[in-house]
Amino acid sequence: MQLYLKYLAFIVYIALCVAVGIIITLITPKQCISRKCMQKSNLVLQDMDLSVKPCDNFYQYICGNYVGLGEKRGKSITEAIQKKQIRLLSSYLELPSKKSDDRVLRIIKTVYQSCLDTEQIEEEGVQPIADTIRLVGGFPLVEGKYWNTLITDRPWSLDVGEYKARYAGFQGGIIFESTVRRYEVDDKYYIHIKPPDSLDFTDAVFRAYYTYVKNITSILCTLNKKYLAPGEKEIEDTVQFIKELYQIERHRAGCKVTYRLEELEDFSMEFPFLGLKNYLTQMLAYVKLPKRIVVTAESKAFFTKVKNIMARTD
């Protein structure tokens, strides 16, 4: 019995020690050791006027330097940290590209640095924009009805345009989106093809888009005499084409998507305008072309409507 009481007393003692340790941990102020915490602490110290005794003028002690510093750096500590991060990012992007840099990083550095070189901008004028337009497949509105014959390497098609846009660093995915990820049914990786998510564009957005297209074509034609100014009807038809594409009912962002397996050959034959086989061959140049792909349950209905719109569009 005495041995039992000794063990019980020992267990109670251990429990009390643990409880006391937890209480001490909870009431002890946590040290500021993270980078973000130290940055904020440093900014708080900059606001303080340490030459004043806190008991004499506490407000001056805490915020004495804020007025002068606040005008220089913004109204809050968070803004100051954000501005500092932007400065660090800018200085990093201004560094020359290295061979070890990722391709995407090299593109970002090139674009960023070209925006800062005002002398080169004045010298080159609109030519870089024209080169980019040609790179991603051309701009029929300003190049005229023979725009496709201007492409020297290969005529434009949807798959070529999608590939070139993504290779040049643009987002792409206007007609279809492609990703490689796991298919939950058999836990294997497949190429997923799906329509882009639905965007709720209002009539006001399309009117603004019409104005944008009109302005950008006017600027391009002014700066490059090789371009032809499009008529009002051509611009209206272009905006209407985009409007019809976006008004096709499809999956909405945030909603659950249902997928299923399809034979790549059969899907390509049903929708040849997508050029999926050629597109995947370019994107996956060193990988054997898969026999099956994963598509959304609504893919066929969506791409059928796209095919009909493209069939009646010049």
CSV table of C-alpha atoms in Angstrom, one decimal:
chain,number,residue,atom,x,y,z
A,1,MET,CA,0.0,0.0,0.0
A,2,GLN,CA,2.8,2.4,0.9
A,3,LEU,CA,4.6,1.5,-2.4
A,4,TYR,CA,1.4,2.3,-4.3
A,5,LEU,CA,1.1,5.7,-2.5
A,6,LYS,CA,4.7,6.5,-3.4
A,7,TYR,CA,4.1,5.8,-7.1
A,8,LEU,CA,0.9,7.9,-6.9
A,9,ALA,CA,2.7,10.8,-5.3
A,10,PHE,CA,5.5,10.6,-7.9
A,11,ILE,CA,3.0,10.7,-10.8
A,12,VAL,CA,1.2,13.7,-9.2
A,13,TYR,CA,4.5,15.4,-8.8
A,14,ILE,CA,5.4,14.9,-12.5
A,15,ALA,CA,1.9,16.1,-13.5
A,16,LEU,CA,2.4,19.3,-11.4
A,17,CYS,CA,5.8,19.9,-13.0
A,18,VAL,CA,4.4,19.6,-16.5
A,19,ALA,CA,1.5,21.9,-15.6
A,20,VAL,CA,3.8,24.5,-14.1
A,21,GLY,CA,6.0,24.3,-17.2
A,22,ILE,CA,3.0,24.9,-19.5
A,23,ILE,CA,1.8,27.8,-17.4
A,24,ILE,CA,5.3,29.4,-17.5
A,25,THR,CA,5.5,29.0,-21.3
A,26,LEU,CA,2.1,30.6,-21.8
A,27,ILE,CA,2.7,33.6,-19.6
A,28,THR,CA,6.3,34.2,-20.7
A,29,PRO,CA,6.6,36.7,-23.6
A,30,LYS,CA,7.5,35.0,-26.9
A,31,GLN,CA,10.8,36.1,-28.4
A,32,CYS,CA,10.8,37.8,-31.7
A,33,ILE,CA,13.0,35.6,-33.8
A,34,SER,CA,11.2,35.3,-37.2
A,35,ARG,CA,12.4,37.5,-40.1
A,36,LYS,CA,9.0,39.2,-40.5
A,37,CYS,CA,8.8,39.9,-36.7
A,38,MET,CA,12.3,41.4,-36.7
A,39,GLN,CA,11.5,43.6,-39.6
A,40,LYS,CA,8.5,45.0,-37.9
A,41,SER,CA,10.3,45.4,-34.6
A,42,ASN,CA,13.1,47.4,-36.4
A,43,LEU,CA,10.4,49.7,-38.0
A,44,VAL,CA,8.8,50.2,-34.6
A,45,LEU,CA,12.2,51.1,-33.1
A,46,GLN,CA,12.6,53.7,-35.9
A,47,ASP,CA,9.4,55.3,-34.9
A,48,MET,CA,10.5,55.7,-31.2
A,49,ASP,CA,12.3,58.7,-29.8
A,50,LEU,CA,14.7,57.0,-27.4
A,51,SER,CA,16.1,60.4,-26.2
A,52,VAL,CA,12.9,61.0,-24.3
A,53,LYS,CA,12.2,59.2,-21.0
A,54,PRO,CA,8.9,57.2,-21.2
A,55,CYS,CA,7.7,58.5,-17.9
A,56,ASP,CA,8.1,62.2,-19.0
A,57,ASN,CA,6.4,61.9,-22.3
A,58,PHE,CA,5.2,58.5,-23.2
A,59,TYR,CA,3.6,59.5,-26.6
A,60,GLN,CA,6.8,61.2,-27.7
A,61,TYR,CA,8.8,58.2,-26.6
A,62,ILE,CA,6.7,55.8,-28.6
A,63,CYS,CA,5.9,57.9,-31.7
A,64,GLY,CA,8.4,60.7,-31.7
A,65,ASN,CA,10.0,59.9,-35.0
A,66,TYR,CA,6.9,58.6,-36.8
A,67,VAL,CA,5.9,62.0,-38.3
A,68,GLY,CA,9.1,62.5,-40.2
A,69,LEU,CA,9.6,58.9,-41.2
A,70,GLY,CA,5.9,58.4,-42.0
A,71,GLU,CA,6.0,61.0,-44.8
A,72,LYS,CA,8.9,59.2,-46.4
A,73,ARG,CA,7.8,55.6,-46.1
A,74,GLY,CA,4.0,55.6,-46.1
A,75,LYS,CA,1.3,55.4,-43.4
A,76,SER,CA,1.9,51.9,-41.9
A,77,ILE,CA,4.5,49.4,-41.1
A,78,THR,CA,2.9,46.9,-43.5
A,79,GLU,CA,3.3,49.4,-46.3
A,80,ALA,CA,6.9,50.0,-45.4
A,81,ILE,CA,7.7,46.3,-45.5
A,82,GLN,CA,5.9,45.9,-48.9
A,83,LYS,CA,7.8,48.8,-50.4
A,84,LYS,CA,11.1,47.3,-49.1
A,85,GLN,CA,10.2,44.0,-50.7
A,86,ILE,CA,9.4,45.7,-54.0
A,87,ARG,CA,12.7,47.5,-53.9
A,88,LEU,CA,14.5,44.2,-53.2
A,89,LEU,CA,12.6,42.5,-56.1
A,90,SER,CA,13.4,45.4,-58.4
A,91,SER,CA,17.1,45.3,-57.6
A,92,TYR,CA,17.1,41.5,-58.2
A,93,LEU,CA,15.3,41.8,-61.6
A,94,GLU,CA,17.8,44.4,-62.7
A,95,LEU,CA,20.7,41.9,-62.4
A,96,PRO,CA,22.0,40.5,-65.7
A,97,SER,CA,20.5,37.1,-66.6
A,98,LYS,CA,22.7,34.0,-65.9
A,99,LYS,CA,22.8,30.7,-67.6
A,100,SER,CA,21.6,29.1,-64.3
A,101,ASP,CA,18.4,31.2,-64.3
A,102,ASP,CA,15.1,29.5,-65.1
A,103,ARG,CA,13.7,30.3,-68.6
A,104,VAL,CA,10.7,32.0,-67.0
A,105,LEU,CA,13.0,34.1,-64.8
A,106,ARG,CA,15.1,35.1,-67.9
A,107,ILE,CA,11.9,36.2,-69.7
A,108,ILE,CA,10.7,38.3,-66.7
A,109,LYS,CA,14.2,39.9,-66.4
A,110,THR,CA,14.2,40.7,-70.1
A,111,VAL,CA,10.7,42.3,-70.0
A,112,TYR,CA,11.4,44.2,-66.8
A,113,GLN,CA,14.8,45.6,-68.0
A,114,SER,CA,13.4,46.5,-71.4
A,115,CYS,CA,10.8,48.6,-69.7
A,116,LEU,CA,13.5,50.6,-67.9
A,117,ASP,CA,15.6,51.3,-71.0
A,118,THR,CA,13.9,54.4,-72.3
A,119,GLU,CA,16.6,55.1,-74.9
A,120,GLN,CA,16.1,51.7,-76.5
A,121,ILE,CA,12.3,52.2,-76.3
A,122,GLU,CA,12.6,55.5,-78.2
A,123,GLU,CA,15.0,53.9,-80.8
A,124,GLU,CA,13.0,50.7,-81.4
A,125,GLY,CA,9.5,52.3,-81.3
A,126,VAL,CA,6.7,49.8,-81.9
A,127,GLN,CA,8.9,47.2,-83.6
A,128,PRO,CA,9.2,44.9,-80.5
A,129,ILE,CA,5.3,44.8,-80.3
A,130,ALA,CA,5.1,44.0,-84.0
A,131,ASP,CA,7.7,41.2,-83.5
A,132,THR,CA,5.8,39.8,-80.6
A,133,ILE,CA,2.5,39.9,-82.5
A,134,ARG,CA,4.2,38.0,-85.4
A,135,LEU,CA,5.8,35.5,-82.9
A,136,VAL,CA,2.4,34.5,-81.4
A,137,GLY,CA,0.7,34.2,-84.8
A,138,GLY,CA,-0.1,37.7,-86.1
A,139,PHE,CA,-2.9,40.2,-85.8
A,140,PRO,CA,-5.5,39.8,-88.7
A,141,LEU,CA,-7.2,43.1,-87.8
A,142,VAL,CA,-4.1,45.2,-88.8
A,143,GLU,CA,-2.3,42.8,-91.2
A,144,GLY,CA,-5.3,42.3,-93.5
A,145,LYS,CA,-6.8,39.2,-95.0
A,146,TYR,CA,-3.4,37.8,-96.0
A,147,TRP,CA,-2.1,37.8,-92.5
A,148,ASN,CA,-1.6,34.0,-92.5
A,149,THR,CA,0.6,34.1,-95.5
A,150,LEU,CA,3.1,36.3,-93.7
A,151,ILE,CA,4.1,33.5,-91.3
A,152,THR,CA,7.3,32.1,-92.7
A,153,ASP,CA,7.7,28.9,-90.7
A,154,ARG,CA,4.2,27.4,-90.7
A,155,PRO,CA,0.6,28.7,-91.2
A,156,TRP,CA,-1.2,29.6,-88.1
A,157,SER,CA,-3.6,27.2,-86.5
A,158,LEU,CA,-5.1,27.0,-83.0
A,159,ASP,CA,-2.5,24.5,-81.7
A,160,VAL,CA,0.4,26.5,-83.2
A,161,GLY,CA,-1.0,29.7,-81.7
A,162,GLU,CA,-1.5,28.1,-78.3
A,163,TYR,CA,2.0,26.6,-78.3
A,164,LYS,CA,3.7,29.8,-79.4
A,165,ALA,CA,1.8,32.0,-76.9
A,166,ARG,CA,2.8,29.8,-74.0
A,167,TYR,CA,6.4,29.4,-75.3
A,168,ALA,CA,6.7,33.2,-75.5
A,169,GLY,CA,5.6,33.6,-71.9
A,170,PHE,CA,1.9,34.5,-72.4
A,171,GLN,CA,-0.9,32.7,-70.5
A,172,GLY,CA,-2.8,31.1,-73.4
A,173,GLY,CA,-5.7,28.9,-72.7
A,174,ILE,CA,-8.4,31.0,-74.5
A,175,ILE,CA,-10.1,28.0,-76.2
A,176,PHE,CA,-8.8,25.1,-74.1
A,177,GLU,CA,-6.6,24.6,-71.0
A,178,SER,CA,-4.1,21.7,-70.7
A,179,THR,CA,-2.4,20.4,-67.5
A,180,VAL,CA,-0.7,17.2,-66.4
A,181,ARG,CA,-2.0,15.9,-63.1
A,182,ARG,CA,-3.3,12.9,-61.2
A,183,TYR,CA,-6.6,11.3,-62.3
A,184,GLU,CA,-8.5,10.3,-59.1
A,185,VAL,CA,-10.2,7.3,-60.5
A,186,ASP,CA,-7.1,5.2,-61.1
A,187,ASP,CA,-4.5,7.4,-59.3
A,188,LYS,CA,-2.4,7.8,-62.5
A,189,TYR,CA,-1.2,10.9,-64.2
A,190,TYR,CA,-2.8,12.1,-67.5
A,191,ILE,CA,-3.0,15.1,-69.7
A,192,HIS,CA,-6.2,17.0,-68.7
A,193,ILE,CA,-8.0,19.0,-71.4
A,194,LYS,CA,-10.8,21.3,-70.4
A,195,PRO,CA,-12.6,24.5,-71.4
A,196,PRO,CA,-11.4,27.6,-69.7
A,197,ASP,CA,-13.4,28.7,-66.7
A,198,SER,CA,-16.4,30.8,-67.3
A,199,LEU,CA,-16.0,34.6,-66.8
A,200,ASP,CA,-19.0,36.8,-66.1
A,201,PHE,CA,-18.2,39.6,-68.6
A,202,THR,CA,-20.9,42.2,-68.7
A,203,ASP,CA,-21.9,44.3,-71.8
A,204,ALA,CA,-20.0,47.2,-70.2
A,205,VAL,CA,-16.8,45.0,-70.3
A,206,PHE,CA,-17.3,44.2,-74.0
A,207,ARG,CA,-17.9,47.8,-74.8
A,208,ALA,CA,-14.7,48.7,-73.0
A,209,TYR,CA,-12.9,45.9,-74.9
A,210,TYR,CA,-14.2,47.3,-78.2
A,211,THR,CA,-12.8,50.7,-77.3
A,212,TYR,CA,-9.5,49.0,-76.4
A,213,VAL,CA,-9.2,47.1,-79.7
A,214,LYS,CA,-10.1,50.3,-81.6
A,215,ASN,CA,-7.4,52.3,-79.8
A,216,ILE,CA,-4.7,49.7,-80.0
A,217,THR,CA,-5.2,49.1,-83.7
A,218,SER,CA,-5.1,52.9,-84.3
A,219,ILE,CA,-1.9,53.2,-82.4
A,220,LEU,CA,-0.2,50.3,-84.2
A,221,CYS,CA,-1.2,51.6,-87.6
A,222,THR,CA,0.1,55.1,-86.7
A,223,LEU,CA,3.5,53.7,-85.6
A,224,ASN,CA,3.9,51.0,-88.3
A,225,LYS,CA,3.0,52.0,-91.8
A,226,LYS,CA,2.9,48.3,-92.9
A,227,TYR,CA,-0.3,47.8,-90.9
A,228,LEU,CA,-3.8,48.5,-92.4
A,229,ALA,CA,-6.4,50.3,-90.3
A,230,PRO,CA,-9.4,48.0,-89.8
A,231,GLY,CA,-13.0,49.2,-90.4
A,232,GLU,CA,-15.6,49.6,-87.7
A,233,LYS,CA,-17.4,46.4,-89.0
A,234,GLU,CA,-14.2,44.3,-88.7
A,235,ILE,CA,-13.6,45.5,-85.1
A,236,GLU,CA,-17.3,44.8,-84.2
A,237,ASP,CA,-17.1,41.3,-85.7
A,238,THR,CA,-13.9,40.5,-83.7
A,239,VAL,CA,-15.5,41.7,-80.4
A,240,GLN,CA,-18.6,39.7,-81.2
A,241,PHE,CA,-16.6,36.6,-81.9
A,242,ILE,CA,-14.9,36.9,-78.4
A,243,LYS,CA,-18.3,37.7,-76.9
A,244,GLU,CA,-19.8,34.5,-78.3
A,245,LEU,CA,-16.9,32.4,-77.1
A,246,TYR,CA,-17.2,33.7,-73.5
A,247,GLN,CA,-21.0,33.4,-73.5
A,248,ILE,CA,-20.9,29.6,-74.1
A,249,GLU,CA,-22.1,27.9,-70.9
A,250,ARG,CA,-19.3,26.1,-69.2
A,251,HIS,CA,-17.8,25.3,-65.8
A,252,ARG,CA,-17.7,28.2,-63.4
A,253,ALA,CA,-14.7,28.9,-61.3
A,254,GLY,CA,-15.0,27.4,-57.8
A,255,CYS,CA,-17.4,24.6,-58.9
A,256,LYS,CA,-16.5,20.9,-58.8
A,257,VAL,CA,-15.4,19.5,-62.2
A,258,THR,CA,-16.3,16.0,-63.4
A,259,TYR,CA,-13.6,14.3,-65.5
A,260,ARG,CA,-13.6,11.2,-67.7
A,261,LEU,CA,-11.1,9.3,-69.9
A,262,GLU,CA,-11.2,9.7,-73.6
A,263,GLU,CA,-9.1,8.2,-76.4
A,264,LEU,CA,-6.8,10.9,-77.8
A,265,GLU,CA,-7.3,9.7,-81.4
A,266,ASP,CA,-11.1,9.7,-81.2
A,267,PHE,CA,-11.2,13.1,-79.5
A,268,SER,CA,-8.8,14.6,-82.0
A,269,MET,CA,-10.8,13.3,-85.0
A,270,GLU,CA,-14.0,14.8,-83.5
A,271,PHE,CA,-12.5,18.2,-82.9
A,272,PRO,CA,-9.7,18.5,-85.5
A,273,PHE,CA,-9.6,22.3,-85.2
A,274,LEU,CA,-8.0,22.0,-81.7
A,275,GLY,CA,-5.0,20.3,-83.2
A,276,LEU,CA,-4.4,18.4,-79.9
A,277,LYS,CA,-2.0,15.8,-81.2
A,278,ASN,CA,0.2,18.4,-82.9
A,279,TYR,CA,0.0,20.6,-79.8
A,280,LEU,CA,0.9,17.8,-77.4
A,281,THR,CA,3.7,16.7,-79.7
A,282,GLN,CA,5.2,20.2,-79.4
A,283,MET,CA,4.6,20.7,-75.7
A,284,LEU,CA,5.9,17.2,-74.8
A,285,ALA,CA,8.7,16.9,-77.4
A,286,TYR,CA,10.6,14.3,-75.4
A,287,VAL,CA,7.7,12.2,-74.1
A,288,LYS,CA,5.8,9.5,-75.9
A,289,LEU,CA,2.4,10.8,-77.0
A,290,PRO,CA,-0.3,9.3,-74.6
A,291,LYS,CA,-3.1,7.2,-76.0
A,292,ARG,CA,-5.7,8.5,-73.6
A,293,ILE,CA,-6.4,11.9,-72.1
A,294,VAL,CA,-8.7,13.2,-69.4
A,295,VAL,CA,-11.5,15.6,-70.4
A,296,THR,CA,-14.3,17.3,-68.5
A,297,ALA,CA,-17.8,16.0,-68.8
A,298,GLU,CA,-18.9,19.1,-70.6
A,299,SER,CA,-15.9,19.3,-73.0
A,300,LYS,CA,-17.7,17.8,-76.1
A,301,ALA,CA,-20.7,20.2,-75.8
A,302,PHE,CA,-18.4,23.2,-75.3
A,303,PHE,CA,-16.0,22.4,-78.2
A,304,THR,CA,-18.9,21.6,-80.5
A,305,LYS,CA,-20.2,25.1,-80.0
A,306,VAL,CA,-16.7,26.6,-80.5
A,307,LYS,CA,-16.4,24.6,-83.7
A,308,ASN,CA,-19.7,26.0,-84.9
A,309,ILE,CA,-18.7,29.6,-84.1
A,310,MET,CA,-15.4,29.2,-85.9
A,311,ALA,CA,-17.0,27.6,-88.9
A,312,ARG,CA,-19.1,30.8,-89.6
A,313,THR,CA,-16.3,33.2,-88.8
A,314,ASP,CA,-13.8,34.5,-91.4
